[in-house]
């Protein structure tokens, strides 16, 4: 069963003294590590950083942001690619 994890925008790439900001950098890093381990054992995990696929401005809850239709369309396409849209 394929798994997808979405991350929004404004996630730093360096440690920050602001714990609120830094938690998302850490979560993203851990998600990538987890995906790598699962995939090594035959899993199918993808971590999608929305800004890297051209969807910008999202918070930690992208399905409720003002561009939620764009996010939903991306997810629908992902489901279709995996044959899970039926």
Coordinates of N, CA and C in Angstrom, one line a residue:
X1 N 0.8 -1.2 0.0 CA 0.0 0.0 0.0 C 0.9 1.2 0.0
X2 N 0.8 2.1 -1.0 CA 1.6 3.3 -1.1 C 1.2 4.3 0.0
X3 N 2.1 5.0 0.5 CA 1.9 6.0 1.5 C 2.5 7.3 1.0
X4 N 1.8 8.4 1.3 CA 2.3 9.7 0.9 C 2.2 10.6 2.2
X5 N 3.2 11.4 2.4 CA 3.2 12.4 3.5 C 3.5 13.8 2.8
X6 N 2.6 14.7 3.1 CA 2.7 16.0 2.6 C 3.2 17.0 3.6
X7 N 4.1 17.9 3.2 CA 4.6 19.0 4.0 C 4.4 20.3 3.3
X8 N 4.0 21.3 4.1 CA 3.7 22.6 3.6 C 5.0 23.4 3.4
X9 N 4.8 24.7 3.4 CA 5.8 25.7 3.1 C 6.4 26.2 4.4
X10 N 7.5 27.0 4.2 CA 8.1 27.8 5.3 C 8.8 26.8 6.3
X11 N 9.4 25.8 5.8 CA 10.2 24.9 6.6 C 11.6 25.2 6.4
X12 N 12.3 25.5 7.5 CA 13.8 25.9 7.3 C 14.6 24.7 7.0
X13 N 15.8 24.9 6.5 CA 16.7 23.8 6.2 C 17.9 23.8 7.2
X14 N 17.9 24.7 8.1 CA 18.9 24.8 9.2 C 18.3 24.9 10.5
X15 N 19.0 24.4 11.6 CA 18.4 24.5 12.9 C 18.1 25.9 13.3
X16 N 17.0 26.1 14.1 CA 16.6 27.4 14.5 C 16.4 27.4 16.1
X17 N 16.7 28.5 16.7 CA 16.5 28.6 18.1 C 15.0 28.7 18.5
X18 N 14.1 28.9 17.5 CA 12.7 29.0 17.6 C 12.2 27.5 17.5
X19 N 11.8 27.0 18.7 CA 11.4 25.6 18.7 C 10.2 25.3 17.8
X20 N 9.3 26.3 17.7 CA 8.1 26.1 16.9 C 8.4 26.0 15.4
X21 N 9.4 26.8 15.0 CA 9.9 26.6 13.6 C 10.7 25.4 13.4
X22 N 11.5 25.1 14.3 CA 12.5 24.0 14.1 C 11.8 22.6 14.2
X23 N 10.6 22.5 14.9 CA 10.0 21.2 14.9 C 9.6 20.7 13.5
X24 N 9.2 21.6 12.6 CA 8.8 21.2 11.3 C 10.0 20.7 10.5
X25 N 11.2 21.4 10.7 CA 12.4 20.9 10.0 C 12.7 19.5 10.5
X26 N 12.6 19.3 11.8 CA 12.9 18.0 12.4 C 11.9 16.9 11.9
X27 N 10.6 17.3 11.9 CA 9.6 16.3 11.4 C 9.8 15.9 9.9
X28 N 10.2 16.9 9.1 CA 10.4 16.6 7.7 C 11.6 15.7 7.6
X29 N 12.7 16.0 8.3 CA 13.9 15.1 8.3 C 13.5 13.7 8.7
X30 N 12.8 13.6 9.8 CA 12.4 12.2 10.3 C 11.5 11.5 9.3
X31 N 10.6 12.2 8.7 CA 9.7 11.6 7.7 C 10.5 11.1 6.5
X32 N 11.5 11.8 6.1 CA 12.4 11.4 5.0 C 13.2 10.1 5.4
X33 N 13.7 10.1 6.6 CA 14.5 9.0 7.1 C 13.5 7.7 7.2
X34 N 12.3 7.9 7.7 CA 11.4 6.8 7.9 C 11.0 6.3 6.5
X35 N 10.8 7.2 5.5 CA 10.4 6.7 4.2 C 11.6 5.9 3.6
X36 N 12.8 6.3 3.8 CA 14.0 5.6 3.3 C 14.0 4.2 3.9
X37 N 13.8 4.1 5.2 CA 13.9 2.8 5.8 C 12.7 1.9 5.3
X38 N 11.5 2.4 5.3 CA 10.4 1.6 4.8 C 10.6 1.2 3.4
X39 N 11.1 2.1 2.5 CA 11.3 1.7 1.1 C 12.4 0.7 1.0
X40 N 13.4 0.7 1.8 CA 14.5 -0.3 1.8 C 13.9 -1.7 2.0
X41 N 12.8 -1.8 2.8 CA 12.2 -3.0 3.1 C 11.0 -3.3 2.2
X42 N 10.9 -2.7 1.1 CA 9.8 -3.0 0.1 C 8.6 -2.1 0.2
X43 N 8.6 -1.1 1.1 CA 7.5 -0.2 1.1 C 7.5 0.8 0.0
X44 N 6.5 1.6 0.0 CA 6.3 2.6 -1.1 C 5.9 3.9 -0.4
X45 N 6.8 4.6 0.2 CA 6.5 5.9 0.8 C 7.1 7.0 0.0
X46 N 6.3 8.1 -0.1 CA 6.8 9.3 -0.7 C 6.6 10.4 0.2
X47 N 7.6 11.3 0.4 CA 7.4 12.5 1.1 C 7.4 13.7 0.1
X48 N 6.3 14.4 0.1 CA 6.1 15.5 -0.9 C 6.2 16.8 -0.1
X49 N 7.2 17.6 -0.5 CA 7.3 19.0 0.0 C 6.5 19.9 -1.1
X50 N 5.4 20.4 -0.7 CA 4.6 21.1 -1.6 C 5.3 22.2 -2.4
X51 N 6.2 23.0 -1.8 CA 6.9 24.1 -2.6 C 7.8 23.5 -3.7
X52 N 8.3 22.3 -3.5 CA 9.1 21.6 -4.5 C 8.3 21.1 -5.7
X53 N 7.0 21.0 -5.5 CA 6.2 20.6 -6.7 C 5.4 21.8 -7.2
X54 N 5.8 23.0 -6.7 CA 5.2 24.3 -7.2 C 3.9 24.8 -6.5
X55 N 3.6 24.2 -5.4 CA 2.5 24.6 -4.6 C 3.0 25.3 -3.3
X56 N 2.9 26.6 -3.3 CA 3.5 27.4 -2.3 C 2.5 28.1 -1.3
X57 N 3.0 28.4 -0.1 CA 2.2 29.2 0.8 C 1.4 28.4 1.8
X58 N 1.6 27.1 1.9 CA 0.8 26.2 2.7 C 1.4 26.1 4.2
X59 N 0.4 25.9 5.1 CA 0.7 25.7 6.5 C 0.9 24.2 6.7
X60 N 0.8 23.9 8.0 CA 1.0 22.5 8.4 C -0.4 21.7 8.1
X61 N -1.4 22.4 7.7 CA -2.7 21.8 7.4 C -3.1 22.2 6.0
X62 N -2.5 21.7 5.0 CA -2.7 22.2 3.6 C -4.1 22.0 3.1
X63 N -4.8 21.0 3.6 CA -6.2 20.8 3.1 C -7.2 21.8 3.5
X64 N -6.8 22.7 4.5 CA -7.6 23.8 4.9 C -7.1 25.2 4.4
X65 N -6.0 25.2 3.7 CA -5.5 26.5 3.3 C -6.3 27.0 2.0
X66 N -6.1 28.2 1.7 CA -6.9 28.8 0.6 C -6.6 28.2 -0.8
X67 N -5.5 27.5 -0.9 CA -5.2 26.8 -2.2 C -5.5 25.3 -2.0
X68 N -6.4 24.9 -1.2 CA -6.7 23.5 -0.9 C -7.1 22.7 -2.2
X69 N -7.7 23.4 -3.1 CA -8.1 22.7 -4.4 C -6.9 22.2 -5.1
X70 N -5.9 23.1 -5.2 CA -4.6 22.8 -5.8 C -3.9 21.6 -5.1
X71 N -4.0 21.6 -3.8 CA -3.4 20.5 -3.0 C -4.2 19.2 -3.3
X72 N -5.5 19.3 -3.3 CA -6.4 18.1 -3.5 C -6.2 17.6 -4.9
X73 N -6.0 18.4 -5.9 CA -5.7 18.0 -7.3 C -4.4 17.2 -7.3
X74 N -3.4 17.7 -6.6 CA -2.1 17.0 -6.6 C -2.3 15.6 -5.9
X75 N -3.0 15.5 -4.8 CA -3.3 14.3 -4.2 C -4.1 13.3 -5.1
X76 N -5.1 13.9 -5.8 CA -5.9 13.1 -6.7 C -5.0 12.5 -7.8
X77 N -4.1 13.3 -8.3 CA -3.2 12.8 -9.4 C -2.3 11.7 -8.8
X78 N -1.8 11.9 -7.6 CA -0.9 10.9 -6.9 C -1.7 9.5 -6.8
X79 N -3.0 9.6 -6.3 CA -3.8 8.5 -6.2 C -4.0 7.8 -7.5
X80 N -4.2 8.5 -8.6 CA -4.4 8.0 -9.9 C -3.2 7.3 -10.4
X81 N -2.0 7.9 -10.2 CA -0.7 7.3 -10.6 C -0.5 5.9 -9.9
X82 N -1.0 5.8 -8.7 CA -0.8 4.6 -7.9 C -2.0 3.6 -8.1
X83 N -3.0 4.0 -8.9 CA -4.1 3.1 -9.2 C -5.0 3.0 -8.0
X84 N -5.1 4.0 -7.2 CA -5.9 4.0 -6.0 C -7.1 5.0 -6.1
X85 N -7.4 5.4 -7.3 CA -8.5 6.3 -7.5 C -9.8 5.7 -7.9
X86 N -10.0 4.4 -7.7 CA -11.2 3.7 -8.1 C -12.1 3.6 -6.9

